[in-house]
PDB file of C-alpha atoms in Angstrom:
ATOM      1  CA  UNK A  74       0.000   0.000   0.000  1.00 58.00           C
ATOM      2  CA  UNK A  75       1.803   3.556  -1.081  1.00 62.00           C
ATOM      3  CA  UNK A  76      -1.004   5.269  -0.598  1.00 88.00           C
ATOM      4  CA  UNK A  77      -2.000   8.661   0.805  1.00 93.00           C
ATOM      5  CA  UNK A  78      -5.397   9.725   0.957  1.00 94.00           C
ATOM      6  CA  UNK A  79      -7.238  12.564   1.614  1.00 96.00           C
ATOM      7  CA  UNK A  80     -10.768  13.896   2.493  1.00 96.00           C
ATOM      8  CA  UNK A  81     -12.197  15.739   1.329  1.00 96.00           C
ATOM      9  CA  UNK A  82     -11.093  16.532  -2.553  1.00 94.00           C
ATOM     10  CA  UNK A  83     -13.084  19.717  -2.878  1.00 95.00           C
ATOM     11  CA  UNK A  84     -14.058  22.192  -0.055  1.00 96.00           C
ATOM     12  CA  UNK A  85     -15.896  25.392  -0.286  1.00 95.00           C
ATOM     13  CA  UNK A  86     -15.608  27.474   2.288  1.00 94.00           C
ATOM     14  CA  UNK A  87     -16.972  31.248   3.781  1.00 92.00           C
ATOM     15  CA  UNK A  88     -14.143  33.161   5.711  1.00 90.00           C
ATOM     16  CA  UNK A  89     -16.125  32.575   9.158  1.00 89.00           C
ATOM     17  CA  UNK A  90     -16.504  29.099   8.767  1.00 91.00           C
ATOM     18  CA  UNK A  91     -13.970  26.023  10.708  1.00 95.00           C
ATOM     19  CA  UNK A  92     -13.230  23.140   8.709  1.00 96.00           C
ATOM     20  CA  UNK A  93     -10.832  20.220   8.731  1.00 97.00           C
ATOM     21  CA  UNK A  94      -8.338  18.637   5.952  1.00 98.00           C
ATOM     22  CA  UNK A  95      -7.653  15.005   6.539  1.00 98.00           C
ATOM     23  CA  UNK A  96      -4.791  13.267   5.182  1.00 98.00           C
ATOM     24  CA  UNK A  97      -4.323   9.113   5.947  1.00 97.00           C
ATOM     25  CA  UNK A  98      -1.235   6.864   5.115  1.00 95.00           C
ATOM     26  CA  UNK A  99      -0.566   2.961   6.219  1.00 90.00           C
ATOM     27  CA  UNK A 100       2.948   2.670   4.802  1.00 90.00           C
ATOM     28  CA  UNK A 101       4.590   3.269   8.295  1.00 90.00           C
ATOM     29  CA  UNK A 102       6.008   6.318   7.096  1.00 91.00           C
ATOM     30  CA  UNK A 103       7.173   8.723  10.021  1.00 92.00           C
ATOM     31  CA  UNK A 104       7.114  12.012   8.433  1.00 90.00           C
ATOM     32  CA  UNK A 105       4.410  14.186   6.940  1.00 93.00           C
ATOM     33  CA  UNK A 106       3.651  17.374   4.995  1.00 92.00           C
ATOM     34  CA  UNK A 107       1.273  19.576   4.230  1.00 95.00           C
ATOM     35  CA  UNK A 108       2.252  21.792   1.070  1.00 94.00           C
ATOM     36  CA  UNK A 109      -0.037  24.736  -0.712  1.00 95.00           C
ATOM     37  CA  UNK A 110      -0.037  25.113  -4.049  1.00 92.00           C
ATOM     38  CA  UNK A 111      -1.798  27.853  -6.057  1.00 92.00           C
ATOM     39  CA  UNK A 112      -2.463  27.411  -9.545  1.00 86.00           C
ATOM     40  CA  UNK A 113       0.566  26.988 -11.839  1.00 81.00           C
ATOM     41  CA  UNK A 114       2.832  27.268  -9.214  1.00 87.00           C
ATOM     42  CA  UNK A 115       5.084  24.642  -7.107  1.00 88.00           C
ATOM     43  CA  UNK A 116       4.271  23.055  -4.096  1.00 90.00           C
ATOM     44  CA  UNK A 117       5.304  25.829  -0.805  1.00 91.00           C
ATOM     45  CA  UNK A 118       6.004  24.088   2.227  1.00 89.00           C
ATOM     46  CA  UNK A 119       3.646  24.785   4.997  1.00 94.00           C
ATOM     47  CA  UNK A 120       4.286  22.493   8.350  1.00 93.00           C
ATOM     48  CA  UNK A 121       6.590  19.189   8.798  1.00 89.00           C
ATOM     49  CA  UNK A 122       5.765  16.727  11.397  1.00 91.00           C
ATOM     50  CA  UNK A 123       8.204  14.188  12.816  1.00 88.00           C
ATOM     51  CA  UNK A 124       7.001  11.508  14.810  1.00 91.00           C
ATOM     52  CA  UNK A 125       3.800  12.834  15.737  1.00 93.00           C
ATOM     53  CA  UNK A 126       5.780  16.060  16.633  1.00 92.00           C
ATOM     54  CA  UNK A 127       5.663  19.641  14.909  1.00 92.00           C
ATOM     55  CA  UNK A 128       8.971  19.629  13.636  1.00 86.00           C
ATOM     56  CA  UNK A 129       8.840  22.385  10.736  1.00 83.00           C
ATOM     57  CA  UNK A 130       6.170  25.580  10.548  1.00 88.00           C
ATOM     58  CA  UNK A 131       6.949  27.501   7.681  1.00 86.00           C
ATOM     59  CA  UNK A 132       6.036  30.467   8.846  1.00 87.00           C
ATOM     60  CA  UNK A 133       2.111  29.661   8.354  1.00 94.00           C
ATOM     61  CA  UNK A 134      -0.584  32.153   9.547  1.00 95.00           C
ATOM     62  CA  UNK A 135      -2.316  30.933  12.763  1.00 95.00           C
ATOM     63  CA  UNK A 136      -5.269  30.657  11.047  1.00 96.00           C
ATOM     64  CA  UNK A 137      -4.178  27.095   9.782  1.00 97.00           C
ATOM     65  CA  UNK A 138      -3.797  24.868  12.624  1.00 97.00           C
ATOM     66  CA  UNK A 139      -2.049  21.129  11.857  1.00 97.00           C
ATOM     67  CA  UNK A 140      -2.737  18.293  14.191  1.00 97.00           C
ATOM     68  CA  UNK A 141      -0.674  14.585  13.963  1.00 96.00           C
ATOM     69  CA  UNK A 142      -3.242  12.384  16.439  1.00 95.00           C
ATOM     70  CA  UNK A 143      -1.439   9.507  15.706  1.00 93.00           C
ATOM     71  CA  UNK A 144       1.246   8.331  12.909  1.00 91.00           C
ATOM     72  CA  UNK A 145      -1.160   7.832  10.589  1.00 95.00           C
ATOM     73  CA  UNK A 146      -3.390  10.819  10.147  1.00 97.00           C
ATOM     74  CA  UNK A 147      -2.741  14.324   9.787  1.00 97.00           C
ATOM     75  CA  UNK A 148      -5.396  17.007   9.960  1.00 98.00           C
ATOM     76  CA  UNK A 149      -4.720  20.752   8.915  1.00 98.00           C
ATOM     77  CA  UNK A 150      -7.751  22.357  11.154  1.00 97.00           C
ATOM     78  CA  UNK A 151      -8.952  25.987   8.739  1.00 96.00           C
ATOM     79  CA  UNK A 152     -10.610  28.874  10.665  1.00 95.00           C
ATOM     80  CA  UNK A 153     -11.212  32.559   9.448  1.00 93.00           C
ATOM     81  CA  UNK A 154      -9.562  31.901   6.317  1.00 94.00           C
ATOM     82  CA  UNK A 155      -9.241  34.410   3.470  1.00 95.00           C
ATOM     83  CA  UNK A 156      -9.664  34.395  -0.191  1.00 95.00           C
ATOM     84  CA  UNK A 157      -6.179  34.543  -0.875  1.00 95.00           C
ATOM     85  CA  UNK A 158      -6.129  30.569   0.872  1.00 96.00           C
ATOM     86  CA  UNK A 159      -8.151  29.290  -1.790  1.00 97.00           C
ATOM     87  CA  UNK A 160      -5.139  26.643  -3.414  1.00 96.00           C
ATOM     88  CA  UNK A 161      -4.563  23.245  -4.050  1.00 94.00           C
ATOM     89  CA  UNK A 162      -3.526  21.590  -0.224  1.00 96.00           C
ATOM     90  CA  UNK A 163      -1.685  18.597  -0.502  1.00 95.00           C
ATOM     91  CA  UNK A 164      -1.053  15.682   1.596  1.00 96.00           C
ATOM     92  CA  UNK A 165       2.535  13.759   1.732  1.00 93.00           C
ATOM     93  CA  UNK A 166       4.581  11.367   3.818  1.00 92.00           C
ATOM     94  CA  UNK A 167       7.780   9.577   3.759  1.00 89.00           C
ATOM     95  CA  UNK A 168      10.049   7.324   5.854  1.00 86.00           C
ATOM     96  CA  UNK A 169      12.299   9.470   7.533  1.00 74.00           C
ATOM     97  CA  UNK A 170      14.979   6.502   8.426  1.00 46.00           C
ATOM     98  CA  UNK A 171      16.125   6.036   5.172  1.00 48.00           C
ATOM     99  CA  UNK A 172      18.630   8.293   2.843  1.00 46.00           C
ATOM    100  CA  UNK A 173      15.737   7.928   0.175  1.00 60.00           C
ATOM    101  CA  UNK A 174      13.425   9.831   1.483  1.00 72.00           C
ATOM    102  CA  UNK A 175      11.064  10.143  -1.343  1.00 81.00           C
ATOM    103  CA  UNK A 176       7.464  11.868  -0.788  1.00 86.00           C
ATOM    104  CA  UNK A 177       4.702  10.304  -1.430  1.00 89.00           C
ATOM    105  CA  UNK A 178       2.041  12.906  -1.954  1.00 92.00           C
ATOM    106  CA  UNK A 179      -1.843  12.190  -1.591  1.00 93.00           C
ATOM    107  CA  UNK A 180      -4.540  13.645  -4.642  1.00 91.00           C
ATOM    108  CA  UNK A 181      -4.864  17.011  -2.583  1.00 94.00           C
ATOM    109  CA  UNK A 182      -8.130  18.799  -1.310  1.00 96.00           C
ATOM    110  CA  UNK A 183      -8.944  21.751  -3.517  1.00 95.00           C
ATOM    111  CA  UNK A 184     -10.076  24.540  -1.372  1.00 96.00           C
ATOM    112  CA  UNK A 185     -12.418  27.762  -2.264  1.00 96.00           C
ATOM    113  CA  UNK A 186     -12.617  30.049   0.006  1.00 95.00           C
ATOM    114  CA  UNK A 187     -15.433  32.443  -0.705  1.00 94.00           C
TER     115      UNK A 187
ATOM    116  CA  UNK B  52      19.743  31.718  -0.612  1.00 58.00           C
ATOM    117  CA  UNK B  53      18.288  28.916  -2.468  1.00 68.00           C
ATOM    118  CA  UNK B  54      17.253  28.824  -6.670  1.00 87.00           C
ATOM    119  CA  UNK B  55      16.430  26.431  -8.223  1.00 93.00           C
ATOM    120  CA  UNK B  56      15.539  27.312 -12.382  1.00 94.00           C
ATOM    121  CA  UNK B  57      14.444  25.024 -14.881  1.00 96.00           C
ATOM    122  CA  UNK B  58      12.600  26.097 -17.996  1.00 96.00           C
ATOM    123  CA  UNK B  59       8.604  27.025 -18.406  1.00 94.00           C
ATOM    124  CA  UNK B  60       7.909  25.131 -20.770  1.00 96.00           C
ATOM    125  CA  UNK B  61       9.193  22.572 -24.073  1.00 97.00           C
ATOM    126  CA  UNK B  62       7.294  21.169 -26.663  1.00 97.00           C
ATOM    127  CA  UNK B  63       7.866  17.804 -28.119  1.00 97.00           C
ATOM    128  CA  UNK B  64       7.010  15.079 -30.831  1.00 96.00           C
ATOM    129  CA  UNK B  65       5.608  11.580 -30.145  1.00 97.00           C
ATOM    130  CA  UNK B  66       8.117   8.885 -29.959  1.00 97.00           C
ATOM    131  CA  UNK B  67      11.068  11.568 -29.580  1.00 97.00           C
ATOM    132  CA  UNK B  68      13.685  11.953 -26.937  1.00 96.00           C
ATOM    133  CA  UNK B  69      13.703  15.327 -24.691  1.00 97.00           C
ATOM    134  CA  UNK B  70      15.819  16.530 -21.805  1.00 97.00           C
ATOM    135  CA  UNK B  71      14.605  19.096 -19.342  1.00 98.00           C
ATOM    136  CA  UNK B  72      17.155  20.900 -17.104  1.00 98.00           C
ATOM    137  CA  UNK B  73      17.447  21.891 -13.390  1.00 97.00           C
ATOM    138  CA  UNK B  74      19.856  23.956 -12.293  1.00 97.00           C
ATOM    139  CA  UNK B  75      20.031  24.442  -8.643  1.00 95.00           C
ATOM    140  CA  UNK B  76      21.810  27.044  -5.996  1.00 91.00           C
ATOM    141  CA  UNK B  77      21.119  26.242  -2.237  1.00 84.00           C
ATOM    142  CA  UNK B  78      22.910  25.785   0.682  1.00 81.00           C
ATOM    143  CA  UNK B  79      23.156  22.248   2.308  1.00 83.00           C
ATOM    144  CA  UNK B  80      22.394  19.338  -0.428  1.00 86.00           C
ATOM    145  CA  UNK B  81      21.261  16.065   0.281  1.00 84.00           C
ATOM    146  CA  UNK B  82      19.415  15.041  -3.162  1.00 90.00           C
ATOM    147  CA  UNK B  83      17.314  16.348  -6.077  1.00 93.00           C
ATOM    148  CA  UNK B  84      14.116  14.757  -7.155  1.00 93.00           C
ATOM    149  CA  UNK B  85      11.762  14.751 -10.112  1.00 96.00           C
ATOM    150  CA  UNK B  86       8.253  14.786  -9.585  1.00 95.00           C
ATOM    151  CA  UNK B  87       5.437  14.275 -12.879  1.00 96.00           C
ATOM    152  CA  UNK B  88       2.219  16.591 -11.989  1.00 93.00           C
ATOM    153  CA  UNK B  89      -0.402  16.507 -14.570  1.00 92.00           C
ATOM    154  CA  UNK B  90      -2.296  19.189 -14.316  1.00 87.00           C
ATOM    155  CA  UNK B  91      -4.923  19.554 -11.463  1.00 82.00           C
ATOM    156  CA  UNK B  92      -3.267  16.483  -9.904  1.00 85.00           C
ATOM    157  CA  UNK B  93      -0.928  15.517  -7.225  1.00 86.00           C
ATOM    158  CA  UNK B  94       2.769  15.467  -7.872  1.00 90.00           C
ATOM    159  CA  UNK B  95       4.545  11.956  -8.324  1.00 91.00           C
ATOM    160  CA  UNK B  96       7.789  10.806  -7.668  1.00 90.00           C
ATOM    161  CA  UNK B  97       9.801   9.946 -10.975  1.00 93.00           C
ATOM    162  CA  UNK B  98      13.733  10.010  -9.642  1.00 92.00           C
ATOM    163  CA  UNK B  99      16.011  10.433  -6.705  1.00 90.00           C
ATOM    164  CA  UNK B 100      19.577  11.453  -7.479  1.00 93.00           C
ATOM    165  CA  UNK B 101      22.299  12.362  -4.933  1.00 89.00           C
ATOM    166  CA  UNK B 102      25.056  11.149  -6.075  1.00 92.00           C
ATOM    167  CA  UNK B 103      27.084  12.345  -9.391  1.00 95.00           C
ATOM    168  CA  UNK B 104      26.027  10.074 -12.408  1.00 96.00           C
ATOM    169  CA  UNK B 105      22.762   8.785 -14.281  1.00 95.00           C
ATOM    170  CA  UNK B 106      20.015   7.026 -12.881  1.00 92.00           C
ATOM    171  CA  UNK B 107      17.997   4.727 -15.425  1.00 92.00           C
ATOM    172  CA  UNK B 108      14.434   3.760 -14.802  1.00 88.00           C
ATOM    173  CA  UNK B 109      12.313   2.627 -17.914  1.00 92.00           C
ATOM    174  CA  UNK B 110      11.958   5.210 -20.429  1.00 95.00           C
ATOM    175  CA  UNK B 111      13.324   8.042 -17.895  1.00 96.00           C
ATOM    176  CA  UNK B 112      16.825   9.113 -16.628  1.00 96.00           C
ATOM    177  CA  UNK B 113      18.284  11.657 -14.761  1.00 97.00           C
ATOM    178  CA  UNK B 114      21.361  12.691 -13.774  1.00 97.00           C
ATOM    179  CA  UNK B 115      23.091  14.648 -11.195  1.00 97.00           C
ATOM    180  CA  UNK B 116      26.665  16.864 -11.068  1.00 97.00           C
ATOM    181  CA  UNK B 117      26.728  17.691  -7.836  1.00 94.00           C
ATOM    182  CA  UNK B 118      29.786  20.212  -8.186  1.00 94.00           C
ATOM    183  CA  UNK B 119      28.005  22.251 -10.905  1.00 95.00           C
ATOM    184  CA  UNK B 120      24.357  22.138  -9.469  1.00 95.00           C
ATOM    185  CA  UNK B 121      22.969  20.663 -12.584  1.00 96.00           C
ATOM    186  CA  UNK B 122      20.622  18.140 -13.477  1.00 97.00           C
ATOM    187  CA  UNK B 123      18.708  16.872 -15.951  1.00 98.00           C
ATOM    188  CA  UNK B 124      15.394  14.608 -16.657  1.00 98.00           C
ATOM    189  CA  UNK B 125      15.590  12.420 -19.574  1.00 97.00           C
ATOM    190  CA  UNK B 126      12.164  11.457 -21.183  1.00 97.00           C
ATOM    191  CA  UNK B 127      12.568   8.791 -23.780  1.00 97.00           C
ATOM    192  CA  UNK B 128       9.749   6.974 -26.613  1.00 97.00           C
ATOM    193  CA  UNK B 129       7.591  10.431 -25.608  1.00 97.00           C
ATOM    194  CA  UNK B 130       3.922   9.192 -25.141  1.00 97.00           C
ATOM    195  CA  UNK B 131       1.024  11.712 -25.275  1.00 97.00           C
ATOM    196  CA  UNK B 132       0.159  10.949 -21.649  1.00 96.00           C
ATOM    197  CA  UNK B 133       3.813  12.357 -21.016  1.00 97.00           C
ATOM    198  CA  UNK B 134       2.656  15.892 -21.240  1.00 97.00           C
ATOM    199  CA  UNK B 135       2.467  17.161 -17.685  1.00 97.00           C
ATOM    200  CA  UNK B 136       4.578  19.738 -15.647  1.00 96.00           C
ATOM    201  CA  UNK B 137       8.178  18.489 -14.728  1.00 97.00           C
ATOM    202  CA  UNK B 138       8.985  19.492 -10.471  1.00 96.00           C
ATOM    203  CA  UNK B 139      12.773  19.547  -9.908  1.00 96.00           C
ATOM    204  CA  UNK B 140      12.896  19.759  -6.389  1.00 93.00           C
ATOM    205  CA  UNK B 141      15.835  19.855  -3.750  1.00 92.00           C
ATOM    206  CA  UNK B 142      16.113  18.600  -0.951  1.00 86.00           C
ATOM    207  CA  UNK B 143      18.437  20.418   2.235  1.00 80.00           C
ATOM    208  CA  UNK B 144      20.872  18.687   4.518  1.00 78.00           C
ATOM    209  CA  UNK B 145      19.390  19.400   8.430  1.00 70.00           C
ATOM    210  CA  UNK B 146      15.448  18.401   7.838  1.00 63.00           C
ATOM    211  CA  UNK B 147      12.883  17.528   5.882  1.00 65.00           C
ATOM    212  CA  UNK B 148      12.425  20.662   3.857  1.00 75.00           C
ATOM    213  CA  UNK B 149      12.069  20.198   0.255  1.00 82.00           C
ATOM    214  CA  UNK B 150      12.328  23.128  -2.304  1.00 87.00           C
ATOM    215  CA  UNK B 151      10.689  22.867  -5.326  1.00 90.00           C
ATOM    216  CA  UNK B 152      11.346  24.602  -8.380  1.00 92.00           C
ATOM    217  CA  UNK B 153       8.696  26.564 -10.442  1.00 91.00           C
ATOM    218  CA  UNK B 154       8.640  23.418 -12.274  1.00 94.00           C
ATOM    219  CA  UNK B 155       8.674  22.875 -16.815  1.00 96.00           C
ATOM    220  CA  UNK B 156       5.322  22.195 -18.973  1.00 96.00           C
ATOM    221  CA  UNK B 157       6.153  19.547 -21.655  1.00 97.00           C
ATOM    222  CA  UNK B 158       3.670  19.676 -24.356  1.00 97.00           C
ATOM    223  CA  UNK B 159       4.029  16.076 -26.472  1.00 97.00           C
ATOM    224  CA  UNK B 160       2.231  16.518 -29.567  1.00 96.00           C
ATOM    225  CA  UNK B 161       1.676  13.812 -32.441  1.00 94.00           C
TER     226      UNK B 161
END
């Protein structure tokens, strides 16, 4: 099983509304991502966790909140977002214990923010 | 600082050979990927290079030279389901962290 999933793959959402991005992998993999990406544009790195543990924040607004319950899910929690948020939110996770560590990167939730 | 550039976009024939280029600048280096996105999809992982020298695998190759912060991405037999945008993306000693470039579009026409 390589695969990451996420739920769900298309959100709209009003700027004073709270919603959750959920991202699920069973490889074993100990590291995961969440990346934005706008249209036409690469990936940008938002938050790295490590073992359940915040280990990168790239500087994100407060406004997105990650969460690691356990090794396999990650949740990016959304509140009083703004129109400029609207982007492609993708999902990845790889196995932090070996030199390879290739990404494995889940279909992404596309987000409108209205 | 950190760049990476690789061009915005090549056109190709069906059934030819193309090469797309990365050139990177960044401090700390511990590997450079290629990633295949097709457009309103999720990236996915085509090649891992950290050492110097050409990695094979099917009809693509890339290589790596390390001292001049090049690579390239070899796409060989060009199908049409080949056209998508090409992520060269690098990743730093110290972490996780993962910088992508702005990424090429190849266009395979018939």
């Amino acid at each position: 099983d390589t695969e990451v999933t996420q739920t769900p793959k298309h959100l709209v959402m009003g700027m004073t509304n709270k919603k959750s991005l959920k991202c699920e992998q069973h490889m074993g993999h100990r590291a995961m991502y969440w990346y934005k990406q706008k249209a036409k544009k690469p990936p940008e790195l938002m938050f790295v966790y490590s073992y359940e543990k915040l280990s990168i924040n790239e500087s994100v607004p407060s406004r997105f909140s990650p969460e690691c319950p356990n090794s396999s899910l990650l949740n990016l929690h959304l509140h009083a977002l703004q129109p400029e948020d609207s982007a492609l939110y993708l999902c990845a996770s790889s196995q932090v214990m070996r030199e390879e560590e290739t990404q494995y990167f889940g279909p992404g939730t596309r987000l409108l923010v209205l | 600082g950190q760049n990476i550039d690789q061009p915005t976009e090549m056109t190709a024939t069906e059934g030819a050979i193309v090469q797309i280029n990365c050139t990177y600048q960044t401090s700390g280096f511990n590997g450079l990927f290629w990633y295949q996105q097709h457009a309103g999809e999720a990236p996915t992982f085509l090649s891992y290079n950290v050492l110097d020298g050409l990695e094979e695998k099917g009809r693509f190759s890339s290589f790596l030279s390390r001292s001049k912060g090049y690579s390239y991405l070899l796409l060989k037999e060009l199908q049409m389901k080949d056209s998508a945008s090409y992520l060269c993306a690098v990743r730093k000693t110290g972490g996780f962290k993962t910088i992508f470039g702005a990424g090429t579009r190849l266009f395979v026409k018939a």
